[in-house]
Protein backbone atom coordinates (compact mmCIF):
# COMPACT_ATOMS: atom_id res chain seq x y z
CA UNK A 1 0.00 0.00 0.00
CA UNK A 2 1.22 3.53 -0.78
CA UNK A 3 2.93 5.05 2.26
CA UNK A 4 1.32 8.48 1.74
CA UNK A 5 -2.14 6.88 1.53
CA UNK A 6 -1.49 4.95 4.74
CA UNK A 7 -0.29 8.12 6.52
CA UNK A 8 -3.47 9.97 5.47
CA UNK A 9 -5.61 7.10 6.76
CA UNK A 10 -3.59 7.01 10.00
CA UNK A 11 -4.05 10.77 10.44
CA UNK A 12 -7.78 10.44 9.84
CA UNK A 13 -8.14 7.87 12.62
CA UNK A 14 -5.68 9.66 14.93
CA UNK A 15 -7.85 12.78 14.77
CA UNK A 16 -10.69 10.75 16.28
CA UNK A 17 -8.35 9.55 19.03
CA UNK A 18 -7.36 13.19 19.63
CA UNK A 19 -11.04 14.11 20.06
CA UNK A 20 -11.20 11.47 22.80
CA UNK A 21 -8.07 12.96 24.41
CA UNK A 22 -9.80 16.34 24.49
CA UNK A 23 -12.74 14.77 26.34
CA UNK A 24 -10.27 13.42 28.92
CA UNK A 25 -8.61 16.83 29.27
CA UNK A 26 -11.98 18.54 29.79
CA UNK A 27 -12.68 16.07 32.62
CA UNK A 28 -9.34 16.82 34.30
CA UNK A 29 -7.75 13.54 33.17
CA UNK A 30 -4.40 13.26 31.40
CA UNK A 31 -5.38 13.87 27.75
CA UNK A 32 -4.94 10.47 26.13
CA UNK A 33 -7.47 9.08 23.68
CA UNK A 34 -7.70 5.80 21.82
CA UNK A 35 -9.80 4.10 19.17
CA UNK A 36 -9.87 0.61 17.70
CA UNK A 37 -10.47 0.11 13.99
CA UNK A 38 -11.41 -3.13 12.29
CA UNK A 39 -12.34 -3.45 8.62
CA UNK A 40 -12.13 0.34 8.23
CA UNK A 41 -14.77 0.89 10.93
CA UNK A 42 -14.50 2.33 14.43
CA UNK A 43 -15.21 -0.53 16.84
CA UNK A 44 -14.72 1.50 20.04
CA UNK A 45 -13.52 4.90 21.31
CA UNK A 46 -12.25 5.80 24.78
CA UNK A 47 -10.12 8.18 26.79
CA UNK A 48 -8.18 8.15 30.04
CA UNK A 49 -10.46 7.69 33.07
CA UNK A 50 -8.39 6.60 36.10
CA UNK A 51 -9.40 9.59 38.24
CA UNK A 52 -13.08 9.46 37.31
CA UNK A 53 -13.30 5.67 37.72
CA UNK A 54 -10.99 5.46 40.77
CA UNK A 55 -9.12 2.85 38.75
CA UNK A 56 -5.39 3.00 38.00
CA UNK A 57 -5.91 0.59 35.08
CA UNK A 58 -8.40 2.86 33.28
CA UNK A 59 -5.89 4.06 30.71
CA UNK A 60 -7.42 4.91 27.33
CA UNK A 61 -5.98 1.73 25.78
CA UNK A 62 -7.44 -0.57 28.45
CA UNK A 63 -10.85 1.12 28.35
CA UNK A 64 -11.03 0.95 24.55
CA UNK A 65 -9.98 -2.72 24.51
CA UNK A 66 -12.74 -3.54 27.03
CA UNK A 67 -15.32 -1.67 24.96
CA UNK A 68 -14.19 -3.28 21.70
CA UNK A 69 -14.34 -6.75 23.25
CA UNK A 70 -17.89 -6.13 24.41
CA UNK A 71 -18.92 -4.66 21.06
CA UNK A 72 -17.49 -7.61 19.13
CA UNK A 73 -18.45 -10.14 21.82
CA UNK A 74 -14.90 -11.47 21.66
CA UNK A 75 -11.84 -11.05 23.85
CA UNK A 76 -9.62 -11.38 20.78
CA UNK A 77 -9.40 -8.31 18.57
CA UNK A 78 -7.61 -9.86 15.60
CA UNK A 79 -7.27 -7.82 12.40
CA UNK A 80 -7.65 -4.59 14.37
CA UNK A 81 -5.57 -1.45 14.74
CA UNK A 82 -5.32 0.59 17.94
CA UNK A 83 -4.78 4.34 17.52
CA UNK A 84 -3.64 6.10 20.68
CA UNK A 85 -2.39 9.63 21.21
CA UNK A 86 0.49 8.59 23.51
CA UNK A 87 2.89 5.66 23.29
CA UNK A 88 1.58 2.76 25.41
CA UNK A 89 3.02 1.84 28.82
CA UNK A 90 3.91 -1.74 29.85
CA UNK A 91 0.46 -2.45 31.33
CA UNK A 92 -1.30 -1.34 28.17
CA UNK A 93 1.08 -3.18 25.88
CA UNK A 94 0.38 -6.39 27.79
CA UNK A 95 -3.36 -5.93 27.26
CA UNK A 96 -2.79 -5.11 23.57
CA UNK A 97 -0.78 -8.30 23.13
CA UNK A 98 -3.35 -10.47 24.93
CA UNK A 99 -6.14 -8.96 22.80
CA UNK A 100 -4.14 -9.92 19.68
CA UNK A 101 -4.39 -6.44 18.19
CA UNK A 102 -2.52 -6.45 14.87
CA UNK A 103 -1.14 -2.90 14.82
CA UNK A 104 -0.54 0.03 17.16
CA UNK A 105 -0.35 3.57 15.83
CA UNK A 106 0.61 6.17 18.42
CA UNK A 107 1.01 9.93 18.33
CA UNK A 108 3.51 11.24 20.86
CA UNK A 109 6.42 9.23 22.19
CA UNK A 110 6.63 8.78 25.96
CA UNK A 111 10.26 8.95 27.09
CA UNK A 112 9.27 8.18 30.71
CA UNK A 113 7.07 5.08 30.40
CA UNK A 114 6.71 4.26 26.69
CA UNK A 115 7.53 0.65 25.85
CA UNK A 116 7.16 0.72 22.07
CA UNK A 117 10.63 2.16 21.51
CA UNK A 118 11.07 5.25 23.70
CA UNK A 119 11.96 4.13 27.23
CA UNK A 120 12.12 0.48 26.19
CA UNK A 121 10.93 -1.71 23.34
CA UNK A 122 8.95 -4.66 24.63
CA UNK A 123 7.05 -5.20 21.40
CA UNK A 124 9.33 -7.96 20.14
CA UNK A 125 10.20 -9.67 23.43
CA UNK A 126 10.17 -13.47 23.24
CA UNK A 127 7.75 -13.78 26.18
CA UNK A 128 5.03 -12.34 23.94
CA UNK A 129 3.94 -14.99 21.46
CA UNK A 130 1.91 -12.44 19.49
CA UNK A 131 3.72 -10.15 17.06
CA UNK A 132 2.39 -6.76 16.11
CA UNK A 133 3.26 -3.83 13.92
CA UNK A 134 4.01 -0.48 15.58
CA UNK A 135 4.03 2.94 13.94
CA UNK A 136 4.66 6.06 15.99
CA UNK A 137 4.77 9.79 15.43
CA UNK A 138 1.38 10.24 13.72
CA UNK A 139 0.31 13.85 14.35
CA UNK A 140 3.06 13.82 16.95
CA UNK A 141 3.37 17.58 17.43
CA UNK A 142 -0.35 18.04 17.99
CA UNK A 143 -0.43 15.22 20.55
CA UNK A 144 2.76 16.38 22.27
CA UNK A 145 1.50 19.97 22.51
CA UNK A 146 -1.80 18.86 24.09
CA UNK A 147 0.04 16.85 26.75
CA UNK A 148 2.62 19.56 27.43
CA UNK A 149 0.00 22.30 27.79
CA UNK A 150 -2.04 20.07 30.11
CA UNK A 151 0.90 19.46 32.44
CA UNK A 152 1.99 23.09 32.26
CA UNK A 153 -1.52 24.13 33.32
CA UNK A 154 -1.48 21.51 36.10
CA UNK A 155 1.85 22.82 37.44
CA UNK A 156 0.52 26.38 37.35
CA UNK A 157 -2.60 25.33 39.31
CA UNK A 158 -0.46 23.53 41.88
CA UNK A 159 1.83 26.57 42.28
CA UNK A 160 -1.19 28.81 42.89
CA UNK A 161 -2.48 26.43 45.57
CA UNK A 162 0.86 26.34 47.42
CA UNK A 163 1.44 30.12 47.35
PDB file of C-alpha atoms in Angstrom:
ATOM      1  CA  UNK A   1       0.000   0.000   0.000  1.00  0.00           C
ATOM      2  CA  UNK A   2       1.216   3.530  -0.784  1.00  0.00           C
ATOM      3  CA  UNK A   3       2.932   5.047   2.263  1.00  0.00           C
ATOM      4  CA  UNK A   4       1.315   8.481   1.738  1.00  0.00           C
ATOM      5  CA  UNK A   5      -2.135   6.882   1.525  1.00  0.00           C
ATOM      6  CA  UNK A   6      -1.487   4.952   4.741  1.00  0.00           C
ATOM      7  CA  UNK A   7      -0.293   8.120   6.521  1.00  0.00           C
ATOM      8  CA  UNK A   8      -3.466   9.966   5.474  1.00  0.00           C
ATOM      9  CA  UNK A   9      -5.607   7.102   6.765  1.00  0.00           C
ATOM     10  CA  UNK A  10      -3.591   7.015   9.999  1.00  0.00           C
ATOM     11  CA  UNK A  11      -4.047  10.772  10.436  1.00  0.00           C
ATOM     12  CA  UNK A  12      -7.783  10.437   9.836  1.00  0.00           C
ATOM     13  CA  UNK A  13      -8.140   7.865  12.619  1.00  0.00           C
ATOM     14  CA  UNK A  14      -5.681   9.659  14.926  1.00  0.00           C
ATOM     15  CA  UNK A  15      -7.847  12.781  14.770  1.00  0.00           C
ATOM     16  CA  UNK A  16     -10.693  10.753  16.280  1.00  0.00           C
ATOM     17  CA  UNK A  17      -8.345   9.548  19.033  1.00  0.00           C
ATOM     18  CA  UNK A  18      -7.363  13.192  19.627  1.00  0.00           C
ATOM     19  CA  UNK A  19     -11.037  14.111  20.055  1.00  0.00           C
ATOM     20  CA  UNK A  20     -11.195  11.465  22.802  1.00  0.00           C
ATOM     21  CA  UNK A  21      -8.073  12.959  24.415  1.00  0.00           C
ATOM     22  CA  UNK A  22      -9.801  16.340  24.485  1.00  0.00           C
ATOM     23  CA  UNK A  23     -12.737  14.769  26.339  1.00  0.00           C
ATOM     24  CA  UNK A  24     -10.271  13.417  28.922  1.00  0.00           C
ATOM     25  CA  UNK A  25      -8.608  16.833  29.270  1.00  0.00           C
ATOM     26  CA  UNK A  26     -11.976  18.538  29.793  1.00  0.00           C
ATOM     27  CA  UNK A  27     -12.677  16.072  32.625  1.00  0.00           C
ATOM     28  CA  UNK A  28      -9.337  16.818  34.302  1.00  0.00           C
ATOM     29  CA  UNK A  29      -7.748  13.543  33.175  1.00  0.00           C
ATOM     30  CA  UNK A  30      -4.404  13.264  31.402  1.00  0.00           C
ATOM     31  CA  UNK A  31      -5.383  13.867  27.753  1.00  0.00           C
ATOM     32  CA  UNK A  32      -4.943  10.475  26.130  1.00  0.00           C
ATOM     33  CA  UNK A  33      -7.469   9.083  23.683  1.00  0.00           C
ATOM     34  CA  UNK A  34      -7.705   5.796  21.818  1.00  0.00           C
ATOM     35  CA  UNK A  35      -9.803   4.098  19.174  1.00  0.00           C
ATOM     36  CA  UNK A  36      -9.867   0.607  17.704  1.00  0.00           C
ATOM     37  CA  UNK A  37     -10.469   0.115  13.993  1.00  0.00           C
ATOM     38  CA  UNK A  38     -11.411  -3.127  12.295  1.00  0.00           C
ATOM     39  CA  UNK A  39     -12.337  -3.451   8.618  1.00  0.00           C
ATOM     40  CA  UNK A  40     -12.131   0.336   8.226  1.00  0.00           C
ATOM     41  CA  UNK A  41     -14.769   0.885  10.929  1.00  0.00           C
ATOM     42  CA  UNK A  42     -14.499   2.329  14.430  1.00  0.00           C
ATOM     43  CA  UNK A  43     -15.206  -0.535  16.840  1.00  0.00           C
ATOM     44  CA  UNK A  44     -14.716   1.496  20.040  1.00  0.00           C
ATOM     45  CA  UNK A  45     -13.519   4.897  21.311  1.00  0.00           C
ATOM     46  CA  UNK A  46     -12.248   5.801  24.784  1.00  0.00           C
ATOM     47  CA  UNK A  47     -10.122   8.182  26.790  1.00  0.00           C
ATOM     48  CA  UNK A  48      -8.176   8.149  30.042  1.00  0.00           C
ATOM     49  CA  UNK A  49     -10.464   7.689  33.068  1.00  0.00           C
ATOM     50  CA  UNK A  50      -8.387   6.602  36.100  1.00  0.00           C
ATOM     51  CA  UNK A  51      -9.400   9.591  38.239  1.00  0.00           C
ATOM     52  CA  UNK A  52     -13.083   9.457  37.307  1.00  0.00           C
ATOM     53  CA  UNK A  53     -13.296   5.673  37.724  1.00  0.00           C
ATOM     54  CA  UNK A  54     -10.994   5.461  40.768  1.00  0.00           C
ATOM     55  CA  UNK A  55      -9.117   2.847  38.752  1.00  0.00           C
ATOM     56  CA  UNK A  56      -5.388   3.005  37.996  1.00  0.00           C
ATOM     57  CA  UNK A  57      -5.911   0.594  35.082  1.00  0.00           C
ATOM     58  CA  UNK A  58      -8.402   2.859  33.284  1.00  0.00           C
ATOM     59  CA  UNK A  59      -5.889   4.061  30.709  1.00  0.00           C
ATOM     60  CA  UNK A  60      -7.416   4.909  27.327  1.00  0.00           C
ATOM     61  CA  UNK A  61      -5.984   1.732  25.777  1.00  0.00           C
ATOM     62  CA  UNK A  62      -7.437  -0.573  28.449  1.00  0.00           C
ATOM     63  CA  UNK A  63     -10.851   1.117  28.346  1.00  0.00           C
ATOM     64  CA  UNK A  64     -11.033   0.950  24.545  1.00  0.00           C
ATOM     65  CA  UNK A  65      -9.980  -2.724  24.515  1.00  0.00           C
ATOM     66  CA  UNK A  66     -12.738  -3.539  27.033  1.00  0.00           C
ATOM     67  CA  UNK A  67     -15.320  -1.673  24.958  1.00  0.00           C
ATOM     68  CA  UNK A  68     -14.194  -3.283  21.700  1.00  0.00           C
ATOM     69  CA  UNK A  69     -14.342  -6.754  23.255  1.00  0.00           C
ATOM     70  CA  UNK A  70     -17.894  -6.133  24.411  1.00  0.00           C
ATOM     71  CA  UNK A  71     -18.922  -4.655  21.061  1.00  0.00           C
ATOM     72  CA  UNK A  72     -17.488  -7.613  19.133  1.00  0.00           C
ATOM     73  CA  UNK A  73     -18.451 -10.140  21.815  1.00  0.00           C
ATOM     74  CA  UNK A  74     -14.902 -11.472  21.664  1.00  0.00           C
ATOM     75  CA  UNK A  75     -11.845 -11.052  23.851  1.00  0.00           C
ATOM     76  CA  UNK A  76      -9.619 -11.379  20.779  1.00  0.00           C
ATOM     77  CA  UNK A  77      -9.404  -8.314  18.574  1.00  0.00           C
ATOM     78  CA  UNK A  78      -7.610  -9.865  15.602  1.00  0.00           C
ATOM     79  CA  UNK A  79      -7.274  -7.817  12.404  1.00  0.00           C
ATOM     80  CA  UNK A  80      -7.648  -4.588  14.373  1.00  0.00           C
ATOM     81  CA  UNK A  81      -5.574  -1.445  14.745  1.00  0.00           C
ATOM     82  CA  UNK A  82      -5.315   0.595  17.938  1.00  0.00           C
ATOM     83  CA  UNK A  83      -4.783   4.338  17.517  1.00  0.00           C
ATOM     84  CA  UNK A  84      -3.637   6.098  20.678  1.00  0.00           C
ATOM     85  CA  UNK A  85      -2.391   9.633  21.205  1.00  0.00           C
ATOM     86  CA  UNK A  86       0.491   8.592  23.513  1.00  0.00           C
ATOM     87  CA  UNK A  87       2.886   5.658  23.286  1.00  0.00           C
ATOM     88  CA  UNK A  88       1.580   2.763  25.415  1.00  0.00           C
ATOM     89  CA  UNK A  89       3.021   1.837  28.818  1.00  0.00           C
ATOM     90  CA  UNK A  90       3.906  -1.739  29.846  1.00  0.00           C
ATOM     91  CA  UNK A  91       0.459  -2.446  31.332  1.00  0.00           C
ATOM     92  CA  UNK A  92      -1.304  -1.335  28.171  1.00  0.00           C
ATOM     93  CA  UNK A  93       1.080  -3.176  25.875  1.00  0.00           C
ATOM     94  CA  UNK A  94       0.380  -6.390  27.791  1.00  0.00           C
ATOM     95  CA  UNK A  95      -3.362  -5.933  27.258  1.00  0.00           C
ATOM     96  CA  UNK A  96      -2.795  -5.110  23.570  1.00  0.00           C
ATOM     97  CA  UNK A  97      -0.776  -8.304  23.132  1.00  0.00           C
ATOM     98  CA  UNK A  98      -3.347 -10.467  24.931  1.00  0.00           C
ATOM     99  CA  UNK A  99      -6.138  -8.965  22.801  1.00  0.00           C
ATOM    100  CA  UNK A 100      -4.142  -9.921  19.675  1.00  0.00           C
ATOM    101  CA  UNK A 101      -4.388  -6.435  18.187  1.00  0.00           C
ATOM    102  CA  UNK A 102      -2.524  -6.449  14.870  1.00  0.00           C
ATOM    103  CA  UNK A 103      -1.140  -2.905  14.821  1.00  0.00           C
ATOM    104  CA  UNK A 104      -0.542   0.034  17.157  1.00  0.00           C
ATOM    105  CA  UNK A 105      -0.351   3.574  15.831  1.00  0.00           C
ATOM    106  CA  UNK A 106       0.614   6.174  18.421  1.00  0.00           C
ATOM    107  CA  UNK A 107       1.014   9.933  18.328  1.00  0.00           C
ATOM    108  CA  UNK A 108       3.507  11.239  20.864  1.00  0.00           C
ATOM    109  CA  UNK A 109       6.422   9.231  22.185  1.00  0.00           C
ATOM    110  CA  UNK A 110       6.632   8.776  25.959  1.00  0.00           C
ATOM    111  CA  UNK A 111      10.261   8.952  27.092  1.00  0.00           C
ATOM    112  CA  UNK A 112       9.273   8.182  30.710  1.00  0.00           C
ATOM    113  CA  UNK A 113       7.072   5.081  30.399  1.00  0.00           C
ATOM    114  CA  UNK A 114       6.711   4.262  26.692  1.00  0.00           C
ATOM    115  CA  UNK A 115       7.534   0.648  25.854  1.00  0.00           C
ATOM    116  CA  UNK A 116       7.165   0.725  22.069  1.00  0.00           C
ATOM    117  CA  UNK A 117      10.634   2.159  21.509  1.00  0.00           C
ATOM    118  CA  UNK A 118      11.068   5.254  23.700  1.00  0.00           C
ATOM    119  CA  UNK A 119      11.959   4.132  27.234  1.00  0.00           C
ATOM    120  CA  UNK A 120      12.118   0.477  26.190  1.00  0.00           C
ATOM    121  CA  UNK A 121      10.934  -1.713  23.341  1.00  0.00           C
ATOM    122  CA  UNK A 122       8.952  -4.657  24.631  1.00  0.00           C
ATOM    123  CA  UNK A 123       7.049  -5.204  21.398  1.00  0.00           C
ATOM    124  CA  UNK A 124       9.334  -7.957  20.140  1.00  0.00           C
ATOM    125  CA  UNK A 125      10.205  -9.669  23.428  1.00  0.00           C
ATOM    126  CA  UNK A 126      10.174 -13.465  23.242  1.00  0.00           C
ATOM    127  CA  UNK A 127       7.748 -13.783  26.176  1.00  0.00           C
ATOM    128  CA  UNK A 128       5.026 -12.340  23.942  1.00  0.00           C
ATOM    129  CA  UNK A 129       3.937 -14.989  21.465  1.00  0.00           C
ATOM    130  CA  UNK A 130       1.906 -12.443  19.488  1.00  0.00           C
ATOM    131  CA  UNK A 131       3.721 -10.154  17.057  1.00  0.00           C
ATOM    132  CA  UNK A 132       2.395  -6.760  16.110  1.00  0.00           C
ATOM    133  CA  UNK A 133       3.258  -3.831  13.922  1.00  0.00           C
ATOM    134  CA  UNK A 134       4.006  -0.476  15.577  1.00  0.00           C
ATOM    135  CA  UNK A 135       4.026   2.944  13.935  1.00  0.00           C
ATOM    136  CA  UNK A 136       4.660   6.056  15.989  1.00  0.00           C
ATOM    137  CA  UNK A 137       4.767   9.788  15.430  1.00  0.00           C
ATOM    138  CA  UNK A 138       1.383  10.238  13.717  1.00  0.00           C
ATOM    139  CA  UNK A 139       0.311  13.846  14.352  1.00  0.00           C
ATOM    140  CA  UNK A 140       3.064  13.818  16.954  1.00  0.00           C
ATOM    141  CA  UNK A 141       3.372  17.579  17.427  1.00  0.00           C
ATOM    142  CA  UNK A 142      -0.353  18.037  17.986  1.00  0.00           C
ATOM    143  CA  UNK A 143      -0.435  15.220  20.547  1.00  0.00           C
ATOM    144  CA  UNK A 144       2.756  16.377  22.266  1.00  0.00           C
ATOM    145  CA  UNK A 145       1.497  19.973  22.509  1.00  0.00           C
ATOM    146  CA  UNK A 146      -1.797  18.861  24.086  1.00  0.00           C
ATOM    147  CA  UNK A 147       0.040  16.850  26.751  1.00  0.00           C
ATOM    148  CA  UNK A 148       2.621  19.561  27.433  1.00  0.00           C
ATOM    149  CA  UNK A 149       0.002  22.298  27.788  1.00  0.00           C
ATOM    150  CA  UNK A 150      -2.044  20.070  30.107  1.00  0.00           C
ATOM    151  CA  UNK A 151       0.896  19.455  32.440  1.00  0.00           C
ATOM    152  CA  UNK A 152       1.985  23.094  32.263  1.00  0.00           C
ATOM    153  CA  UNK A 153      -1.522  24.133  33.322  1.00  0.00           C
ATOM    154  CA  UNK A 154      -1.480  21.513  36.101  1.00  0.00           C
ATOM    155  CA  UNK A 155       1.852  22.816  37.442  1.00  0.00           C
ATOM    156  CA  UNK A 156       0.523  26.384  37.347  1.00  0.00           C
ATOM    157  CA  UNK A 157      -2.604  25.332  39.314  1.00  0.00           C
ATOM    158  CA  UNK A 158      -0.457  23.534  41.885  1.00  0.00           C
ATOM    159  CA  UNK A 159       1.827  26.573  42.281  1.00  0.00           C
ATOM    160  CA  UNK A 160      -1.194  28.814  42.892  1.00  0.00           C
ATOM    161  CA  UNK A 161      -2.476  26.425  45.572  1.00  0.00           C
ATOM    162  CA  UNK A 162       0.856  26.339  47.418  1.00  0.00           C
ATOM    163  CA  UNK A 163       1.436  30.120  47.353  1.00  0.00           C
TER     164      UNK A 163
END
